Tab-separated table of C-alpha atoms in Angstrom:
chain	number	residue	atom	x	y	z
T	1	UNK	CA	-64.515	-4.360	16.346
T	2	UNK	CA	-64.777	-6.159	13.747
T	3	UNK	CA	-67.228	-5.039	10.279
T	4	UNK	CA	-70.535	-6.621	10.574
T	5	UNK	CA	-71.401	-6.448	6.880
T	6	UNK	CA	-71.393	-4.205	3.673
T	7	UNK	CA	-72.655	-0.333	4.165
T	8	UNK	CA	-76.452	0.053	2.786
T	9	UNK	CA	-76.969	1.363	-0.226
T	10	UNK	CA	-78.526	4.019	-0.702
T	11	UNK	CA	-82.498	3.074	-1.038
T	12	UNK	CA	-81.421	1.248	2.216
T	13	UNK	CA	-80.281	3.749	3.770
T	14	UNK	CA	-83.450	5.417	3.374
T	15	UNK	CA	-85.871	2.503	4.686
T	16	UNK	CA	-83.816	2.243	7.787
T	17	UNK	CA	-83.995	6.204	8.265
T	18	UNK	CA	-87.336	6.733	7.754
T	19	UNK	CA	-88.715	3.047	9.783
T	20	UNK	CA	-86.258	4.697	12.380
T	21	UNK	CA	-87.906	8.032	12.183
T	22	UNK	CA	-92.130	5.954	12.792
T	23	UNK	CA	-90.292	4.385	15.550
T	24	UNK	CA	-88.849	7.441	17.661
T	25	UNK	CA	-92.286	9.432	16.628
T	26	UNK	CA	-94.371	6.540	18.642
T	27	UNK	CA	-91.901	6.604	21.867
T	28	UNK	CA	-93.527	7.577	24.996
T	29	UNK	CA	-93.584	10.666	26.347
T	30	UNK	CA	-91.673	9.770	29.237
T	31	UNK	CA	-88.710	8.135	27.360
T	32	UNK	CA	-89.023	11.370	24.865
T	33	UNK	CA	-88.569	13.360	27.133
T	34	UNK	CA	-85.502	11.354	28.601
T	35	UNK	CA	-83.832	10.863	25.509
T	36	UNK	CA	-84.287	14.448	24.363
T	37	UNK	CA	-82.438	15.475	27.870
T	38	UNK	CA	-79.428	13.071	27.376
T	39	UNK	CA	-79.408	14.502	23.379
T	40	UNK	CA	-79.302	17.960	24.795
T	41	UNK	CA	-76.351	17.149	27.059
T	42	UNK	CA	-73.924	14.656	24.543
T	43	UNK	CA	-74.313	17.925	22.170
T	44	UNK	CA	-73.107	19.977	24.445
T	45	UNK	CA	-70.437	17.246	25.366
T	46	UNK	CA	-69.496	17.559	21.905
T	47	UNK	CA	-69.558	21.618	22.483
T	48	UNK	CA	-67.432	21.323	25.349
T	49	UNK	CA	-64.639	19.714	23.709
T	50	UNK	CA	-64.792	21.780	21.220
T	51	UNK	CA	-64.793	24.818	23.294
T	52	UNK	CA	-61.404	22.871	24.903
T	53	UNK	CA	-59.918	22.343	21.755
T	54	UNK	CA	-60.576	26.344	20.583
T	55	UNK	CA	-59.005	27.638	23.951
T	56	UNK	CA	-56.044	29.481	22.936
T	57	UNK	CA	-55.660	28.854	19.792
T	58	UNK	CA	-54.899	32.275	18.688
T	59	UNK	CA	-51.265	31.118	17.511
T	60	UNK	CA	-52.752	28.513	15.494
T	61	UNK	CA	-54.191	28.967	11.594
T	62	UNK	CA	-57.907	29.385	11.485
T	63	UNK	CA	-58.439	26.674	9.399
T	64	UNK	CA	-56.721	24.298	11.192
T	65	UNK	CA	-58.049	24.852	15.006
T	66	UNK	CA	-61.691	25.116	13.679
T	67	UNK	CA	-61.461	21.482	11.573
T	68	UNK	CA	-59.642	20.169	15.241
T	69	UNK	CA	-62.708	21.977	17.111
T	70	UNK	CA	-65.502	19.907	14.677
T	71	UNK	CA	-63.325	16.456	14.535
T	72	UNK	CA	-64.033	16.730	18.491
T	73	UNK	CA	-67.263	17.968	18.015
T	74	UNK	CA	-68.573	15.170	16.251
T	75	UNK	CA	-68.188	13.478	19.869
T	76	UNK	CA	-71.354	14.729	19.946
T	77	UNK	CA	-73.841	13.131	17.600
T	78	UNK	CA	-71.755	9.818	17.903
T	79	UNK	CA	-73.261	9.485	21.411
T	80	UNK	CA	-76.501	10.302	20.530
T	81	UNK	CA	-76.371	7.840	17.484
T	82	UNK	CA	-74.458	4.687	19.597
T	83	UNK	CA	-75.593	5.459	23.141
T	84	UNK	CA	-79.037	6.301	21.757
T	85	UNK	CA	-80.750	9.797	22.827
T	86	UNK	CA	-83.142	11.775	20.648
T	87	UNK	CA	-81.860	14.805	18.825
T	88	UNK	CA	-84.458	17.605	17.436
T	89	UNK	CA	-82.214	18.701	14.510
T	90	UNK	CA	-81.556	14.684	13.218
T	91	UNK	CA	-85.325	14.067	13.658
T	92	UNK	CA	-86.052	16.662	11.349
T	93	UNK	CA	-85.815	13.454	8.795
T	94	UNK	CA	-88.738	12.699	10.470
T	95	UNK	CA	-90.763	15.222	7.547
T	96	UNK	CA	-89.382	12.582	5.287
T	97	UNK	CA	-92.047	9.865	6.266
T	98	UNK	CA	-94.453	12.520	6.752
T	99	UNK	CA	-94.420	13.234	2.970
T	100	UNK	CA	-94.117	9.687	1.783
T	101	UNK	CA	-97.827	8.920	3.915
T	102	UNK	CA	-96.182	6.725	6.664
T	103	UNK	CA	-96.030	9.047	9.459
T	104	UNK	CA	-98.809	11.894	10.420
T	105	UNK	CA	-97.985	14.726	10.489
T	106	UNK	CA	-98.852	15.704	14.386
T	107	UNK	CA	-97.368	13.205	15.499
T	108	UNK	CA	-94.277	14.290	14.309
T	109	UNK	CA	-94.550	17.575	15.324
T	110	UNK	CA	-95.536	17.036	18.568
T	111	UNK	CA	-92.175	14.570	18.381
T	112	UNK	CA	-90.121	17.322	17.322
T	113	UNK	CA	-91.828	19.559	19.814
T	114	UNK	CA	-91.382	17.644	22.954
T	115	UNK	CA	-87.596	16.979	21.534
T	116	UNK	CA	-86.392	20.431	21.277
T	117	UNK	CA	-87.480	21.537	24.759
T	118	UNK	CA	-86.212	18.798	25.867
T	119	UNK	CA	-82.696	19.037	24.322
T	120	UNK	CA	-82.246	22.699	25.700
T	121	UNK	CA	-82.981	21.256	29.407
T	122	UNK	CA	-80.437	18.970	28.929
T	123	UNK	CA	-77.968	21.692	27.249
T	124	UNK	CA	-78.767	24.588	29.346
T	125	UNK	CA	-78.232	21.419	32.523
T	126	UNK	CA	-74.650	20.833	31.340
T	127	UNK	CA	-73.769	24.308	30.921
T	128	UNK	CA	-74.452	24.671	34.467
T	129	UNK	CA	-72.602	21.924	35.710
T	130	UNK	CA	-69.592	22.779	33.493
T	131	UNK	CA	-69.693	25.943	35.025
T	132	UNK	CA	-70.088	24.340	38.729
T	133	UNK	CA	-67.032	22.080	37.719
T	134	UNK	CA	-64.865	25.389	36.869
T	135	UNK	CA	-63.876	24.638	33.222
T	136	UNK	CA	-64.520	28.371	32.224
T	137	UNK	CA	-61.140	28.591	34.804
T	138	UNK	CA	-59.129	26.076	32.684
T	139	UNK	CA	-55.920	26.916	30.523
T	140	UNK	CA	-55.720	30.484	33.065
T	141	UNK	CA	-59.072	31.144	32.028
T	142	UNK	CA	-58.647	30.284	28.388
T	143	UNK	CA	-61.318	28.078	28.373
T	144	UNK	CA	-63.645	31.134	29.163
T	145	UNK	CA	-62.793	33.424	26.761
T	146	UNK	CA	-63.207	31.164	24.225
T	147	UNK	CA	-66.283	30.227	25.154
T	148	UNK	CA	-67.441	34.159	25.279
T	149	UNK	CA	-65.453	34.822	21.926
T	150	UNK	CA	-67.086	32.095	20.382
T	151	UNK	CA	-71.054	32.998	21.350
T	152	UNK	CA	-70.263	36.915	20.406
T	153	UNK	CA	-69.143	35.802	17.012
T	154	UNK	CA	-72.986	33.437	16.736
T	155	UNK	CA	-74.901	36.329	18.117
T	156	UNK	CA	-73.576	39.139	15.971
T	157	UNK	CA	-74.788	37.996	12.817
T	158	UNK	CA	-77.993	39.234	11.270
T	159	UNK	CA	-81.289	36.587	11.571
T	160	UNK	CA	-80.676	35.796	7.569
T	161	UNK	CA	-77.263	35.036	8.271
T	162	UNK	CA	-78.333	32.472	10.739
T	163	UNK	CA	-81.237	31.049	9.075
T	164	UNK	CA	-79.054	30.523	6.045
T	165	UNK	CA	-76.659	29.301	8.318
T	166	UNK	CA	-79.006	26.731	9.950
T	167	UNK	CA	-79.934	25.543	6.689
T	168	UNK	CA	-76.538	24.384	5.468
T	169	UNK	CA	-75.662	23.198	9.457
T	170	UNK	CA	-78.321	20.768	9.529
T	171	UNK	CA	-78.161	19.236	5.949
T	172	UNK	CA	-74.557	18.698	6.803
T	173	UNK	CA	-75.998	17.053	10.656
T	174	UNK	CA	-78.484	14.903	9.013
T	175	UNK	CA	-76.504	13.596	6.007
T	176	UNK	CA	-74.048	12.416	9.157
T	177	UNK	CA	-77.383	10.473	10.614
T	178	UNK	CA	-77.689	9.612	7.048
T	179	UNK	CA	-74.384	8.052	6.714
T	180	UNK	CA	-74.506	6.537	10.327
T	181	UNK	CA	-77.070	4.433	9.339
T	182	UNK	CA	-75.363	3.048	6.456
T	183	UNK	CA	-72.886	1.715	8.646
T	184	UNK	CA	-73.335	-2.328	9.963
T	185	UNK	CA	-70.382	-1.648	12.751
T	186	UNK	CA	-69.291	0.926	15.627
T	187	UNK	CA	-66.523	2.499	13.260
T	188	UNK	CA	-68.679	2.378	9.866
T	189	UNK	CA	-71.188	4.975	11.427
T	190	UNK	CA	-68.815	6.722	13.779
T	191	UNK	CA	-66.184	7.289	10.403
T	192	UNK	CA	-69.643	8.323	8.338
T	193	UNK	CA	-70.621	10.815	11.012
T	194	UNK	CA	-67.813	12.456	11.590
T	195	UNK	CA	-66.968	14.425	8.409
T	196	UNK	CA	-70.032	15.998	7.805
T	197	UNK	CA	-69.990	16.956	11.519
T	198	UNK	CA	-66.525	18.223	11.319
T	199	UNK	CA	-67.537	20.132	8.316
T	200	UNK	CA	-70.011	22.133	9.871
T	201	UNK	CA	-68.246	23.193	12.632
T	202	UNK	CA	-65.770	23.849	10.923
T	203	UNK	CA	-67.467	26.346	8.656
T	204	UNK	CA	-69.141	28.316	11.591
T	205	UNK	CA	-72.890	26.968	10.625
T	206	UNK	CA	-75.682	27.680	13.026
T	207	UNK	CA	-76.857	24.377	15.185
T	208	UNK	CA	-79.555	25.234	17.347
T	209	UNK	CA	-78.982	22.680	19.474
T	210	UNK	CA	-75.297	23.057	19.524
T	211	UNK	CA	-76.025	26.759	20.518
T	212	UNK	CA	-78.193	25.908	23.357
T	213	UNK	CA	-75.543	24.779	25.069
T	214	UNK	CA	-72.481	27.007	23.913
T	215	UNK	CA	-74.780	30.213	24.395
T	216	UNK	CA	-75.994	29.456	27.562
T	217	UNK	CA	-72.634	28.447	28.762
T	218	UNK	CA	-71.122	31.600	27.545
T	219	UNK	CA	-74.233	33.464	29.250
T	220	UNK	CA	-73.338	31.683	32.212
T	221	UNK	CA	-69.044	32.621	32.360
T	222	UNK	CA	-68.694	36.089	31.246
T	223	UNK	CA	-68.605	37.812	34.081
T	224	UNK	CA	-65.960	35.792	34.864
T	225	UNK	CA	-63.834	37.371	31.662
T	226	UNK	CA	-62.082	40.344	31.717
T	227	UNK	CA	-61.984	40.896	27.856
T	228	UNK	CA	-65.257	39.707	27.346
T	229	UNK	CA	-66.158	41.855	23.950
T	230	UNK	CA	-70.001	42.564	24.534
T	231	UNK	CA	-72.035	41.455	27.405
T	232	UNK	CA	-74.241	38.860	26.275
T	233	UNK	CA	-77.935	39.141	26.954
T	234	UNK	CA	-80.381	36.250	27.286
T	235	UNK	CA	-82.304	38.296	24.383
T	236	UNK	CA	-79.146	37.103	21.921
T	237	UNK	CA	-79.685	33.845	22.823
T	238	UNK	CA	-83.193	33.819	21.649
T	239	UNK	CA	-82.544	36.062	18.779
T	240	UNK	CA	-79.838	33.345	17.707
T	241	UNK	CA	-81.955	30.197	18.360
T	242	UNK	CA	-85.077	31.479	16.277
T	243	UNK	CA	-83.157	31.748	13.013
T	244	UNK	CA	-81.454	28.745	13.648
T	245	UNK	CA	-83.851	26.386	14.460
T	246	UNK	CA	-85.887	27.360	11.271
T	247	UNK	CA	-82.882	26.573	9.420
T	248	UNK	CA	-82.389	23.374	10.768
T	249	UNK	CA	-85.943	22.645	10.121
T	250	UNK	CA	-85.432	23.694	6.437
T	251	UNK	CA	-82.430	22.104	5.987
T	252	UNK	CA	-83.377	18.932	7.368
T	253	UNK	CA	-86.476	18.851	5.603
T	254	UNK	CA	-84.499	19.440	2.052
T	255	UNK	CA	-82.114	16.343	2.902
T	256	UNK	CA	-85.370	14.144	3.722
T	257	UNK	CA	-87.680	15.606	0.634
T	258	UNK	CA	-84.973	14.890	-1.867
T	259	UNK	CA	-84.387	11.242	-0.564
T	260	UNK	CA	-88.081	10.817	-0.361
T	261	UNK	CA	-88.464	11.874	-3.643
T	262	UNK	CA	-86.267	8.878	-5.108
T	263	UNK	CA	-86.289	6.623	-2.742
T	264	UNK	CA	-89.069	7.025	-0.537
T	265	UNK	CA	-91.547	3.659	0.008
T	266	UNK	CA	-95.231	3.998	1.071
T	267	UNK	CA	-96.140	3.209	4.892
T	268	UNK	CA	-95.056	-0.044	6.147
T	269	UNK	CA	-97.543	-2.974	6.505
């Protein structure tokens, strides 16, 4: 395809996020709630591939099967970007607006709110139709340890781990939204998501939305696993989404303040 113009600059980029950010605020609850499912489930698209790409990789170098695992991942926030879905941890930019007087703040919350329940439907729905479909049985089973390796590694680290975690996660997933908008063509914003996605994959960062999916999934296939480390309780999964999602929240919120801070316009009209 070919490029439909120059990238935005900066102060651009900005306008675009935050008029973006009134608009998705405003939606109805109905096509909230809609677009939070389908967020929930391209995430854990993106989760599943990565999951794929991490099965047996035991003879490969660390480095090199987790940056494979977040170049897939960033399948991911590419769909919710291009097909259009609504993602709790990207709308966290929504605090941008919020701060610059063009967006109340309950509505965004209640945004946000509404979002994130509505992305772990969609999650927790995909983990149980990959398990339906059998995946966890793929590569001799390969898939399913990985998956099970993978959610004992999130849910063994202490809450401050995680929070911090979150924090850096979600500055790296909304400076990809960032950089998606400054694109004018299909491979401007897929090319400007993808490294910051692949970076915090990558890097083992905490995505709570992310984790909705691969800890439920995980939740969901370990009995099937012989050498399944720990048995994973449904507590973890709580445990590892509180940290996280107040890391997101903090992290997106330090991406949108600073942009705000420079760039930031008053409400529109």
């Amino acid at each position: 395809m070919a490029d439909q113009g120059p990238m935005l600059q900066p102060s651009e980029i900005c306008n675009a996020v935050f008029s973006a950010c009134e608009d998705k605020a405003e939606l109805p609850f109905a096509k909230m709630l809609v677009l939070g499912i389908l967020a929930g489930l391209y995430i854990g698209f993106g989760g599943l591939f990565a999951t794929v790409a991490l099965a047996g990789a035991d003879a490969v170098p660390f480095g090199l099967s987790q940056v494979v695992a977040g170049v897939v991942f960033s399948l991911g926030l590419a769909l919710v970007i291009l097909a259009g879905a609504e993602l709790f941890t990207g709308n966290t930019l929504m605090i941008g607006p919020v701060a610059a007087g063009r967006l109340p703040a309950g509505r965004a919350a209640r945004a946000l709110a509404i979002v994130y329940l509505s992305n772990f439907v969609g999650a927790a729905l995909l983990a149980v139709i990959a398990l339906l479909s059998g995946l966890h049985e793929a590569g001799d089973g390969a898939v399913g340890r990985a998956a099970v390796n993978l959610a004992d590694t999130k849910t063994s680290k202490s809450f401050w781990t995680v929070l911090a975690s979150g924090v850096l996660a979600n500055m790296l997933v909304c400076l990809g939204v960032w950089l998606a908008y400054a694109g004018q063509s299909v491979t401007q914003k897929v090319i400007g998501l993808m490294l910051p996605i692949a970076a915090f994959v990558a890097a083992g960062f905490e995505h709570s939305i992310a984790n909705m999916y691969l800890l439920t999934y995980a939740f969901l296939v370990q009995s099937t696993v012989e050498t399944a480390p720990t048995l994973l309780a449904a507590s973890a999964i709580g445990a590892n989404l509180l940290p996280a999602t107040i890391g997101n929240i903090l992290g997106g919120a330090l991406i949108a303040l600073s942009y705000q801070a420079v760039y930031g316009q008053p409400k529109r009209g």
